[in-house]
Coordinates of C-alpha atoms and ligand atoms in Angstrom, one line a residue:
X1 CA -12.1 11.4 75.6
X2 CA -15.2 9.2 76.1
X3 CA -18.6 10.8 76.3
X4 CA -20.3 9.9 79.7
X5 CA -22.5 6.9 79.1
X6 CA -25.7 6.4 80.9
X7 CA -26.1 2.6 81.8
X8 CA -29.1 0.8 80.3
X9 CA -30.5 0.0 83.7
X10 CA -30.2 3.5 85.2
X11 CA -33.6 4.6 86.5
X12 CA -34.5 7.1 83.8
X13 CA -37.4 7.3 81.4
X14 CA -36.5 7.5 77.7
X15 CA -37.1 11.3 77.6
X16 CA -35.0 11.8 80.8
X17 CA -32.2 9.6 79.4
X18 CA -32.1 11.6 76.1
X19 CA -32.0 14.9 77.9
X20 CA -29.3 13.8 80.3
X21 CA -27.3 12.2 77.6
X22 CA -27.3 15.3 75.5
X23 CA -26.6 17.5 78.5
X24 CA -23.7 15.4 79.7
X25 CA -22.2 15.1 76.2
X26 CA -22.5 18.8 75.7
X27 CA -21.0 19.7 79.0
X28 CA -18.2 17.2 78.7
X29 CA -17.0 18.4 75.3
X30 CA -17.5 22.1 76.1
X31 CA -15.4 21.7 79.2
X32 CA -12.8 19.7 77.3
X33 CA -12.6 22.4 74.7
X34 CA -12.4 25.1 77.3
X35 CA -15.7 26.5 76.2
X36 CA -17.6 26.5 79.5
X37 CA -16.5 29.6 81.4
X38 CA -15.9 28.9 85.1
X39 CA -18.1 31.0 87.4
X40 CA -15.2 33.1 88.5
X41 CA -14.3 34.0 84.9
X42 CA -17.9 35.1 84.2
X43 CA -17.9 37.2 87.4
X44 CA -14.6 38.9 86.6
X45 CA -16.1 40.3 83.4
X46 CA -18.3 42.6 85.6
X47 CA -15.3 44.0 87.4
X48 CA -13.0 44.5 84.4
X49 CA -13.5 47.7 82.4
X50 CA -11.8 46.2 79.4
X51 CA -13.3 42.9 78.5
X52 CA -15.0 43.0 75.1
X53 CA -16.8 39.9 73.9
X54 CA -17.0 39.3 70.1
X55 CA -19.7 36.7 69.4
X56 CA -20.1 35.2 66.0
X57 CA -22.7 33.2 64.1
X58 CA -21.3 31.8 60.9
X59 CA -22.1 29.3 58.2
X60 CA -19.1 29.6 56.0
X61 CA -16.5 31.2 58.2
X62 CA -16.8 34.9 57.2
X63 CA -18.3 36.1 60.5
X64 CA -15.6 34.1 62.4
X65 CA -12.8 35.7 60.3
X66 CA -14.3 39.1 60.8
X67 CA -14.6 38.5 64.5
X68 CA -10.9 37.8 64.7
X69 CA -10.2 41.0 62.9
X70 CA -12.5 42.9 65.3
X71 CA -10.7 41.3 68.2
X72 CA -7.3 42.3 66.9
X73 CA -8.5 45.9 66.4
X74 CA -10.1 45.9 69.9
X75 CA -6.9 44.7 71.5
X76 CA -5.1 47.5 69.8
X77 CA -7.4 49.9 71.5
X78 CA -6.7 48.3 74.9
X79 CA -9.6 45.9 75.2
X80 CA -9.2 42.3 76.4
X81 CA -11.1 40.8 73.5
X82 CA -12.6 37.3 73.7
X83 CA -14.0 35.7 70.6
X84 CA -16.6 32.9 70.8
X85 CA -19.1 31.2 68.6
X86 CA -22.6 32.1 69.7
X87 CA -23.6 28.6 70.5
X88 CA -20.7 28.3 73.0
X89 CA -22.2 31.1 75.1
X90 CA -24.7 30.1 77.8
X91 CA -27.6 32.5 78.7
X92 CA -25.9 32.9 82.1
X93 CA -22.6 33.8 80.5
X94 CA -24.3 36.3 78.2
X95 CA -26.1 37.9 81.2
X96 CA -22.7 38.4 82.9
X97 CA -21.1 40.1 80.0
X98 CA -20.8 43.9 80.0
X99 CA -19.8 44.6 76.4
X100 CA -20.3 42.5 73.3
X101 CA -20.2 42.9 69.5
X102 CA -22.3 40.3 67.7
X103 CA -21.3 39.4 64.2
X104 CA -23.9 37.3 62.5
X105 CA -24.4 36.1 58.9
X106 CA -27.7 35.1 57.5
X107 CA -28.2 31.7 56.0
X108 CA -30.7 30.4 53.4
X109 CA -33.7 32.6 53.1
X110 CA -33.2 34.6 56.3
X111 CA -32.3 31.9 58.8
X112 CA -29.8 31.8 61.6
X113 CA -26.5 30.1 60.8
X114 CA -26.0 26.6 62.3
X115 CA -23.8 27.8 65.2
X116 CA -26.1 30.5 66.3
X117 CA -29.3 28.4 66.3
X118 CA -29.2 27.3 70.0
X119 CA -28.1 30.8 71.1
X120 CA -31.1 32.2 69.3
X121 CA -33.5 29.7 70.8
X122 CA -32.2 30.5 74.3
X123 CA -32.7 34.2 73.6
X124 CA -36.3 33.6 72.6
X125 CA -37.1 31.1 75.5
X126 CA -39.4 32.1 78.4
X127 CA -36.3 31.5 80.6
X128 CA -34.1 33.9 78.6
X129 CA -32.1 36.1 81.0
X130 CA -32.5 39.9 81.4
X131 CA -29.5 41.7 79.8
X132 CA -29.7 45.1 81.5
X133 CA -26.0 45.1 82.3
X134 CA -24.9 44.5 78.7
X135 CA -24.0 47.1 76.1
X136 CA -24.0 45.6 72.6
X137 CA -23.8 46.3 68.9
X138 CA -24.7 44.0 65.9
X139 CA -22.8 43.7 62.7
X140 CA -25.0 41.7 60.2
X141 CA -23.6 40.0 57.1
X142 CA -25.9 39.1 54.2
X143 CA -26.4 39.2 50.5
X144 CA -28.9 41.6 48.9
X145 CA -29.4 39.0 46.2
X146 CA -31.5 36.9 48.6
X147 CA -34.7 37.5 50.4
X148 CA -34.3 38.2 54.1
X149 CA -31.2 40.3 53.7
X150 CA -29.3 40.3 57.0
X151 CA -32.4 38.9 58.7
X152 CA -30.5 36.9 61.4
X153 CA -28.6 40.0 62.5
X154 CA -31.8 42.1 62.5
X155 CA -33.6 39.5 64.7
X156 CA -30.7 39.3 67.2
X157 CA -30.5 43.1 67.4
X158 CA -34.2 43.4 68.2
X159 CA -34.2 40.6 70.7
X160 CA -31.2 41.8 72.6
X161 CA -32.9 45.2 73.0
X162 CA -36.1 43.5 74.2
X163 CA -34.1 41.6 76.8
X164 CA -32.9 44.9 78.2
X165 CA -29.5 45.3 76.7
X166 CA -28.3 48.8 75.6
X167 CA -27.4 49.3 72.0
X168 CA -23.9 51.0 71.7
X169 CA -24.4 51.9 68.0
X170 CA -26.9 51.3 65.3
X171 CA -26.6 47.9 63.6
X172 CA -24.8 47.8 60.3
X173 CA -26.2 45.5 57.5
X174 CA -23.4 44.5 55.2
X175 CA -23.6 43.1 51.6
X176 CA -21.2 40.5 50.2
X177 CA -18.4 43.1 49.7
X178 CA -18.4 43.8 53.4
X179 CA -14.8 44.5 54.5
X180 CA -14.5 48.2 54.1
X181 CA -17.9 49.1 55.5
X182 CA -17.6 46.6 58.3
X183 CA -14.2 47.8 59.5
X184 CA -15.2 51.5 59.3
X185 CA -18.2 50.6 61.5
X186 CA -16.0 48.7 63.9
X187 CA -13.6 51.6 64.2
X188 CA -16.5 54.0 65.0
X189 CA -18.2 51.6 67.3
X190 CA -15.4 50.2 69.5
X191 CA -14.5 53.5 71.2
X192 CA -18.1 53.7 72.4
X193 CA -17.6 50.5 74.3
X194 CA -14.5 51.5 76.2
X195 CA -13.9 53.8 79.0
X196 CA -10.4 55.3 79.5
X197 CA -8.7 52.7 77.4
X198 CA -5.0 53.0 76.6
X199 CA -4.0 52.0 73.1
X200 CA -1.6 49.0 73.1
X201 CA 0.8 47.6 70.5
X202 CA -0.7 44.3 69.3
X203 CA 2.0 43.5 66.8
X204 CA 3.3 40.8 69.2
X205 CA -0.1 39.9 70.7
X206 CA 0.1 36.2 71.5
X207 CA -3.7 36.0 71.8
X208 CA -4.2 37.0 68.2
X209 CA -4.0 34.0 65.8
X210 CA -1.3 34.1 63.1
X211 CA -2.9 35.2 59.8
X212 CA -1.9 34.1 56.4
X213 CA -0.6 36.9 54.1
X214 CA -3.0 35.6 51.5
X215 CA -6.6 36.6 51.8
X216 CA -9.8 37.4 49.9
X217 CA -8.4 40.9 49.1
X218 CA -4.9 39.5 48.3
X219 CA -5.3 35.9 47.0
X220 CA -2.3 33.7 46.3
X221 CA -1.6 33.2 42.5
X222 CA -1.5 29.5 42.4
X223 CA -0.8 27.0 39.6
X224 CA -3.6 24.5 38.9
X225 CA -1.6 21.3 38.8
X226 CA -4.4 18.8 38.2
X227 CA -7.8 19.2 36.5
X228 CA -9.3 15.7 36.1
X229 CA -12.8 14.6 35.1
X230 CA -14.3 12.4 37.8
X231 CA -17.7 11.7 36.4
X232 CA -18.2 9.2 33.5
X233 CA -19.0 10.0 29.9
X234 CA -22.7 9.0 30.4
X235 CA -23.2 11.2 33.4
X236 CA -25.6 14.1 33.4
X237 CA -23.0 16.0 35.4
X238 CA -19.4 17.1 34.9
X239 CA -17.7 16.7 38.3
X240 CA -14.0 17.5 38.3
X241 CA -11.1 17.0 40.7
X242 CA -8.6 19.9 41.0
X243 CA -5.3 20.2 42.7
X244 CA -3.7 23.6 43.4
X245 CA 0.0 23.9 44.0
X246 CA 0.7 25.8 47.2
X247 CA 4.3 26.4 46.2
X248 CA 6.2 28.7 48.7
X249 CA 3.0 30.5 49.6
X250 CA 3.0 29.3 53.2
X251 CA -0.7 28.8 52.9
X252 CA -1.9 26.2 55.4
X253 CA -5.3 24.6 55.9
X254 CA -7.1 21.9 57.8
X255 CA -9.6 19.2 56.7
X256 CA -13.0 20.9 56.9
X257 CA -11.8 24.3 55.7
X258 CA -13.0 25.9 52.4
X259 CA -10.9 27.3 49.6
X260 CA -11.8 30.7 48.2
X261 CA -11.2 31.0 44.5
X262 CA -11.2 34.4 42.7
X263 CA -12.6 33.7 39.2
X264 CA -11.9 35.6 36.0
X265 CA -14.9 36.1 33.7
X266 CA -15.2 34.2 30.4
X267 CA -13.6 36.4 27.7
X268 CA -16.2 35.2 25.2
X269 CA -19.0 36.4 27.4
X270 CA -17.1 39.7 27.9
X271 CA -16.8 40.1 24.1
X272 CA -20.5 39.4 23.6
X273 CA -21.4 42.0 26.3
X274 CA -19.2 44.6 24.7
X275 CA -20.8 43.9 21.3
X276 CA -24.2 44.3 22.8
X277 CA -23.2 47.6 24.5
X278 CA -21.7 48.8 21.2
X279 CA -18.5 49.5 23.2
X280 CA -14.8 48.6 22.9
X281 CA -12.7 46.8 25.5
X282 CA -10.3 49.8 25.9
X283 CA -13.1 52.3 26.4
X284 CA -12.6 54.5 29.5
X285 CA -15.5 54.7 31.9
X286 CA -16.0 57.8 34.1
X287 CA -15.3 57.1 37.8
X288 CA -13.2 54.0 37.0
X289 CA -9.4 53.7 36.7
X290 CA -9.4 50.7 34.3
X291 CA -10.8 50.3 30.8
X292 CA -14.2 48.7 30.3
X293 CA -13.0 45.3 29.1
X294 CA -10.8 44.9 32.1
X295 CA -13.6 45.9 34.5
X296 CA -16.0 43.3 32.9
X297 CA -13.3 40.6 33.0
X298 CA -12.1 41.1 36.6
X299 CA -14.2 43.4 38.6
X300 CA -17.9 42.8 38.0
X301 CA -20.4 39.9 38.2
X302 CA -21.5 39.6 34.6
X303 CA -23.5 36.4 34.8
X304 CA -26.2 36.7 37.4
X305 CA -28.3 39.9 36.9
X306 CA -28.8 42.0 40.1
X307 CA -32.3 43.0 41.1
X308 CA -31.6 46.5 40.1
X309 CA -30.5 45.4 36.7
X310 CA -33.7 43.4 36.3
X311 CA -35.8 46.4 37.3
X312 CA -33.9 48.6 34.8
X313 CA -34.4 46.1 32.0
X314 CA -38.1 45.9 32.9
X315 CA -38.4 49.6 32.5
X316 CA -36.5 49.9 29.3
X317 CA -37.5 46.7 27.5
X318 CA -41.3 47.1 27.7
X319 CA -41.7 43.3 27.5
X320 CA -45.3 42.4 28.5
X321 CA -44.4 39.1 30.3
X322 CA -41.5 40.7 32.2
X323 CA -43.6 43.8 33.1
X324 CA -46.3 41.5 34.4
X325 CA -43.9 39.4 36.5
X326 CA -42.2 42.5 38.0
X327 CA -45.5 44.2 38.7
X328 CA -46.6 41.1 40.7
X329 CA -43.5 41.5 43.0
X330 CA -43.7 37.8 43.6
X331 CA -40.2 36.4 44.3
X332 CA -41.0 32.9 43.1
X333 CA -42.5 34.2 39.8
X334 CA -39.5 36.5 39.2
X335 CA -37.1 33.6 39.9
X336 CA -39.1 31.4 37.5
X337 CA -38.8 34.0 34.8
X338 CA -35.1 34.5 35.4
X339 CA -34.3 30.8 35.5
X340 CA -31.7 30.0 32.8
X341 CA -31.3 33.6 31.7
X342 CA -28.0 35.5 32.3
X343 CA -27.1 39.2 32.0
X344 CA -26.5 39.0 28.3
X345 CA -30.0 37.5 27.7
X346 CA -31.4 40.5 29.5
X347 CA -29.4 43.0 27.7
X348 CA -30.4 41.4 24.4
X349 CA -34.0 42.4 25.2
X350 CA -32.8 46.0 24.4
X351 CA -31.5 47.3 21.1
X352 CA -27.7 47.2 20.7
X353 CA -26.0 50.2 22.3
X354 CA -29.2 51.1 24.2
X355 CA -27.6 51.0 27.6
X356 CA -24.5 53.2 28.2
X357 CA -21.5 51.4 29.8
X358 CA -21.6 53.7 32.8
X359 CA -25.3 52.8 33.5
X360 CA -24.5 49.1 33.1
X361 CA -21.6 49.2 35.6
X362 CA -23.7 51.1 38.1
X363 CA -26.2 48.2 38.1
X364 CA -23.6 45.4 38.4
X365 CA -22.4 43.8 41.6
X366 CA -18.7 43.3 42.4
X367 CA -17.2 40.0 41.2
X368 CA -17.0 37.8 44.3
X369 CA -14.8 34.8 45.1
X370 CA -16.4 31.4 45.3
X371 CA -15.7 29.1 48.3
X372 CA -15.5 25.3 47.8
X373 CA -15.1 22.7 50.6
X374 CA -11.5 21.4 50.4
X375 CA -11.4 17.7 49.5
X376 CA -7.9 16.9 50.8
X377 CA -6.1 16.7 54.2
X378 CA -2.8 18.6 54.3
X379 CA -1.2 15.4 55.7
X380 CA -2.2 13.3 52.7
X381 CA -1.5 16.1 50.1
X382 CA 1.4 18.2 51.4
X383 CA 2.0 21.3 49.3
X384 CA -1.3 21.1 47.6
X385 CA -5.0 21.6 48.1
X386 CA -7.7 19.6 46.4
X387 CA -11.3 20.5 45.3
X388 CA -14.2 18.5 44.0
X389 CA -16.5 20.7 41.9
X390 CA -19.4 20.2 39.6
X391 CA -19.2 22.4 36.5
X392 CA -22.4 24.4 36.0
X393 CA -23.3 24.6 32.3
X394 CA -26.6 24.9 30.4
X395 CA -28.0 25.8 27.0
X396 CA -30.6 28.4 26.4
X397 CA -31.9 29.4 23.0
X398 CA -28.9 27.9 21.3
X399 CA -26.3 29.7 23.4
X400 CA -24.2 27.9 26.0
X401 CA -24.3 29.4 29.5
X402 CA -22.0 28.7 32.4
X403 CA -21.4 29.2 36.1
X404 CA -18.7 31.8 36.7
X405 CA -16.2 30.0 38.8
X406 CA -16.9 26.3 38.0
X407 CA -16.3 27.0 34.2
X408 CA -13.3 29.2 35.0
X409 CA -11.8 26.2 36.9
X410 CA -12.7 23.7 34.2
X411 CA -11.8 25.7 31.1
X412 CA -9.5 28.6 31.9
X413 CA -7.7 28.4 35.3
X414 CA -4.2 27.1 34.6
X415 CA -1.1 29.2 35.0
X416 CA -2.5 31.4 37.7
X417 CA -5.6 31.4 39.9
X418 CA -6.1 33.5 43.0
X419 CA -6.8 31.3 46.0
X420 CA -7.0 31.7 49.8
X421 CA -8.0 29.6 52.7
X422 CA -11.3 30.2 54.4
X423 CA -11.1 28.4 57.8
X424 CA -14.2 26.6 59.1
X425 CA -13.3 25.8 62.7
X426 CA -16.9 24.5 63.3
X427 CA -16.4 21.7 60.8
X428 CA -13.6 19.5 61.9
X429 CA -12.6 15.8 62.4
X430 CA -13.4 14.9 66.0
X431 CA -10.4 15.5 68.3
X432 CA -10.9 12.0 69.9
X433 CA -9.5 9.5 67.3
X434 CA -11.2 6.6 69.1
X435 CA -14.8 7.8 68.6
X436 CA -16.9 6.9 65.6
X437 CA -17.5 9.3 62.6
X438 CA -20.6 9.2 60.5
X439 CA -20.5 11.2 57.2
X440 CA -23.4 12.0 54.9
X441 CA -22.2 13.6 51.6
X442 CA -24.1 12.9 48.4
X443 CA -22.8 14.4 45.1
X444 CA -20.0 16.9 45.6
X445 CA -20.9 16.9 49.2
X446 CA -18.4 14.1 49.5
X447 CA -15.6 16.7 49.2
X448 CA -14.8 17.4 52.9
X449 CA -15.3 13.7 53.8
X450 CA -12.5 12.6 51.4
X451 CA -10.4 15.1 53.5
X452 CA -11.8 13.7 56.8
X453 CA -11.0 10.1 55.8
X454 CA -7.5 11.1 54.7
X455 CA -7.1 12.9 58.0
X456 CA -8.2 10.0 60.1
X457 CA -5.9 7.7 58.1
X458 CA -3.0 10.0 58.6
X459 CA -3.6 10.3 62.3
X460 CA -3.9 6.5 62.6
X461 CA -7.3 7.1 64.2
X462 CA -8.8 3.9 65.6
X463 CA -12.4 5.1 65.6
X464 CA -14.7 3.6 62.9
X465 CA -15.7 5.7 59.9
X466 CA -19.0 5.4 58.0
X467 CA -19.8 7.2 54.8
X468 CA -23.2 7.6 53.1
X469 CA -22.7 8.7 49.5
X470 CA -24.8 8.7 46.4
X471 CA -25.7 10.5 43.2
X472 CA -27.7 9.8 40.1
X473 CA -26.2 6.6 38.6
X474 CA -23.6 4.2 39.9
X475 CA -22.1 3.6 36.5
X476 CA -21.2 7.2 35.8
X477 CA -21.4 9.1 39.1
X478 CA -19.5 6.9 41.7
X479 CA -16.7 9.4 42.0
X480 CA -13.6 8.4 43.9
X481 CA -14.7 4.8 43.8
X482 CA -11.1 3.5 43.6
X483 CA -10.0 5.6 46.5
X484 CA -12.9 4.6 48.7
X485 CA -12.5 0.9 47.9
X486 CA -8.8 1.2 48.8
X487 CA -9.7 2.9 52.1
X488 CA -12.3 0.2 52.8
X489 CA -9.6 -2.5 52.1
X490 CA -7.2 -0.8 54.4
X491 CA -9.8 -0.7 57.2
X492 CA -10.1 3.1 57.2
X493 CA -13.6 3.2 55.8
X494 CA -15.5 0.9 58.1
X495 CA -18.9 1.2 56.3
X496 CA -19.9 2.6 53.0
X497 CA -23.6 2.9 52.1
X498 CA -24.5 4.0 48.6
X499 CA -27.7 5.5 47.2
X500 CA -27.9 5.9 43.5
X501 CA -31.1 7.7 42.9
X502 CA -31.8 6.9 39.3
X503 CA -30.7 3.3 39.0
X504 CA -34.2 2.1 39.8
X505 CA -37.7 3.2 39.4
X506 CA -38.1 4.6 42.9
X507 CA -35.7 7.2 44.2
X508 CA -33.2 6.0 46.7
X509 CA -31.4 8.8 48.7
X510 CA -28.8 8.8 51.4
X511 CA -31.5 9.2 54.0
X512 CA -33.1 6.0 52.7
X513 CA -29.9 4.2 53.5
X514 CA -29.7 5.9 56.9
X515 CA -33.2 4.7 57.8
X516 CA -32.4 1.2 56.6
X517 CA -29.4 1.1 59.0
X518 CA -31.1 3.2 61.7
X519 CA -30.3 0.8 64.6
X520 CA -26.6 0.7 63.8
X521 CA -26.5 4.5 63.2
X522 CA -28.1 5.1 66.6
X523 CA -25.6 2.7 68.3
X524 CA -22.7 4.7 66.8
X525 CA -24.2 7.9 68.2
X526 CA -24.6 6.3 71.6
X527 CA -20.9 5.4 71.5
X528 CA -20.1 9.1 71.2
X529 CA -20.1 9.3 67.4
X530 CA -20.0 12.6 65.4
X531 CA -22.6 13.0 62.7
X532 CA -21.6 15.2 59.7
X533 CA -23.5 16.4 56.6
X534 CA -22.3 18.2 53.5
X535 CA -24.0 19.3 50.4
X536 CA -27.3 20.8 49.3
X537 CA -28.9 22.7 52.1
X538 CA -32.4 23.2 50.8
X539 CA -33.6 19.7 50.2
X540 CA -31.0 17.0 51.1
X541 CA -29.8 18.4 54.5
X542 CA -33.3 19.0 55.6
X543 CA -34.5 15.5 54.7
X544 CA -31.3 14.0 56.3
X545 CA -32.1 16.0 59.5
X546 CA -35.7 14.6 59.5
X547 CA -34.3 11.1 59.1
X548 CA -31.8 11.6 61.9
X549 CA -34.6 12.7 64.3
X550 CA -36.8 9.7 63.2
X551 CA -34.0 7.3 63.7
X552 CA -33.2 8.6 67.2
X553 CA -36.9 8.5 68.2
X554 CA -37.4 5.0 66.8
X555 CA -34.2 3.3 68.0
X556 CA -33.8 5.3 71.2
X557 CA -37.5 4.8 72.1
X558 CA -38.0 8.6 72.4
X559 CA -40.8 11.0 71.8
X560 CA -40.3 13.5 69.0
X561 CA -39.6 16.2 71.6
X562 CA -37.0 14.0 73.4
X563 CA -35.4 13.1 70.0
X564 CA -35.2 16.8 69.2
X565 CA -33.5 17.4 72.6
X566 CA -31.1 14.5 71.9
X567 CA -30.2 16.2 68.6
X568 CA -29.7 19.6 70.3
X569 CA -27.4 17.8 72.7
X570 CA -25.4 16.5 69.7
X571 CA -25.2 20.1 68.4
X572 CA -24.1 21.5 71.8
X573 CA -21.4 18.8 72.0
X574 CA -20.2 19.7 68.5
X575 CA -21.2 16.2 67.4
X576 CA -23.7 17.3 64.7
X577 CA -21.7 19.2 62.1
X578 CA -23.0 20.6 58.9
X579 CA -21.3 22.2 55.9
X580 CA -24.3 22.9 53.7
X581 CA -25.6 25.8 51.5
Ligands
NAP601 P1 -27.0 16.9 44.1 O1 -27.7 17.7 43.1 O2 -27.1 17.2 45.6 O3 -27.3 15.4 43.8 C1 -26.7 14.3 44.5 C2 -27.7 13.2 44.8 O4 -28.6 13.7 45.8 C3 -28.5 12.8 43.6 O5 -28.6 11.4 43.6 C4 -29.9 13.5 43.8 O6 -30.9 12.7 43.3 C5 -29.9 13.4 45.3 N1 -31.0 14.2 45.9 C6 -31.9 15.0 45.4 N2 -32.8 15.5 46.3 C7 -32.4 14.9 47.5 C8 -33.0 15.0 48.8 N3 -34.0 15.7 49.0 N4 -32.4 14.2 49.7 C9 -31.3 13.5 49.5 N5 -30.7 13.4 48.2 C10 -31.3 14.1 47.2 O7 -25.4 16.8 43.8 P2 -24.4 17.9 43.3 O8 -24.8 18.2 41.9 O9 -23.1 17.4 43.5 O10 -24.8 19.2 44.1 C11 -24.5 19.2 45.5 C12 -25.1 20.4 46.1 O11 -24.4 20.6 47.3 C13 -24.9 21.7 45.3 O12 -26.0 22.5 45.6 C14 -23.7 22.2 45.9 O13 -23.6 23.6 45.8 C15 -23.8 21.8 47.3 N6 -22.5 21.7 48.0 C16 -22.3 22.3 49.1 C17 -21.1 22.3 49.8 C18 -21.0 23.0 51.0 O14 -21.9 23.5 51.6 N7 -19.8 23.2 51.5 C19 -20.1 21.4 49.3 C20 -20.3 20.7 48.2 C21 -21.5 20.8 47.5 P3 -31.8 13.1 42.0 O15 -31.1 14.2 41.3 O16 -32.0 11.9 41.2 O17 -33.1 13.6 42.6

């Protein structure tokens, strides 16, 4: 599939050309992917009593998975459920809908996830449609550990109401352990959307995607077959390559997906906590069916203190500095005070045995899985799944501290680790093997691009591949150097641009290399290339985004506004993909 190309000599100004190019590209791929609803299909929604739209905004795939679950439940109740990413829904299509459940996660400090950004902009625009004919309900996913808890869902809920849509049920704001609450809300809300529906048997529903038996709640106990240090001895980091054996699990994945790993807490940390509590591992705790040691090992987050725990310690410890910081209620000051401290550091501000075990458990959050971008293609690594992970370790006051899952993987995962696949359909190798692929993945952000390159190689894709990679020092941090060189020699990796930030006085980052090669990068985009970014969201991905806009403006001869529209066109066409957090 070639993206429609506008000839150089066509009578358009730079701005018109950018807009048209983005529009055509978006339309073309949305049609090709079956995402643009024909007018007849939109109109039929109004006639049908049973169509229920489930629209999701997702960054890591949770909202998408939940939307599929909602659709399955809705089909069981007799609805004709249609699941779509929010950015695939035009304002006109939204206005023609009669019933919709919106499932949206919040990203960063209260932002819309990537694939809800354009949808949100359209809802806020002066041209936004009126939605009087639409009944809706919002299910918001978030994390109470962050500011702006469920902010994206809250914004959508309010805006839909302001555009005239009718709320079917009050919004639900779900924390990280969302499944039970979310599905109870769904079961209570869906009947409000349907009139005279007949329950149907969905066990053979062809529209429902086949689901793996292994999930977040029921992970596959896999053997860690390979645990290899990638970074050099002189590196400031410890980056490791892992390979999990998929055995007879039947687990399948695609390049671009993430792997959920269920960690087990460090037994040494559990022992130190028990000592500080003045409790024993086999102690029973009221309201729990497992002994305390088991709960601290498998059920609760014992590294990062919750906000409630911090407040409780503040009340009990009577520490002047902490009291002052908490009284200020300034998130940045609280984070600065917390930096480097874990739960044990906080408990040690109290006398031993001062906090009863039941109080402690009431202030802890459930232990969550961690999701890592998969760094293999199933075609190159049949029967196994690979990860590329930086171990998080630091010292504070003579005690070693560690990240929950990265140290579990590095030090303790072995015979058995609970894993499951978290699909990320929005982050995929382009379907057209002839089109160019540009990948920006510094540090462990290289992970999915190793998978993408393997995938393109396995498919025999003819389209050129360009990787921007970097880290602190070439000598110790050029991970996968051998593999990348081999791929370059085989012609799979067409271009490799490296940015080692600390090998010279001035910082050189991946966006430095992008700018240096801006003309060629723009040419690849004009040829229909897909631009992908993976890694740190807060600094790197933002700076890369700025560089991309600048390159398009400079080499496309566009104003900043037209360059922004060009980038929006890439997003609509699924040619600007991000896997960042
Ligand atoms: P990192 O900390 O991102 O560092 C990699 C390189 O990026 C270093 O050379 C660093 O330089 C440089 N860098 C620092 N600030 C930058 C900026 N504003 N723009 C561009 N480059 C910049 O590498 P890492 O330790 O591997 O961490 C990667 C991050 O990505 C982590 O936060 C990880 O959680 C995240 N990650 C996310 C995903 C995902 O979303 N799926 C997957 C993998 C990794 P200096 O240190 O010299 O400044």
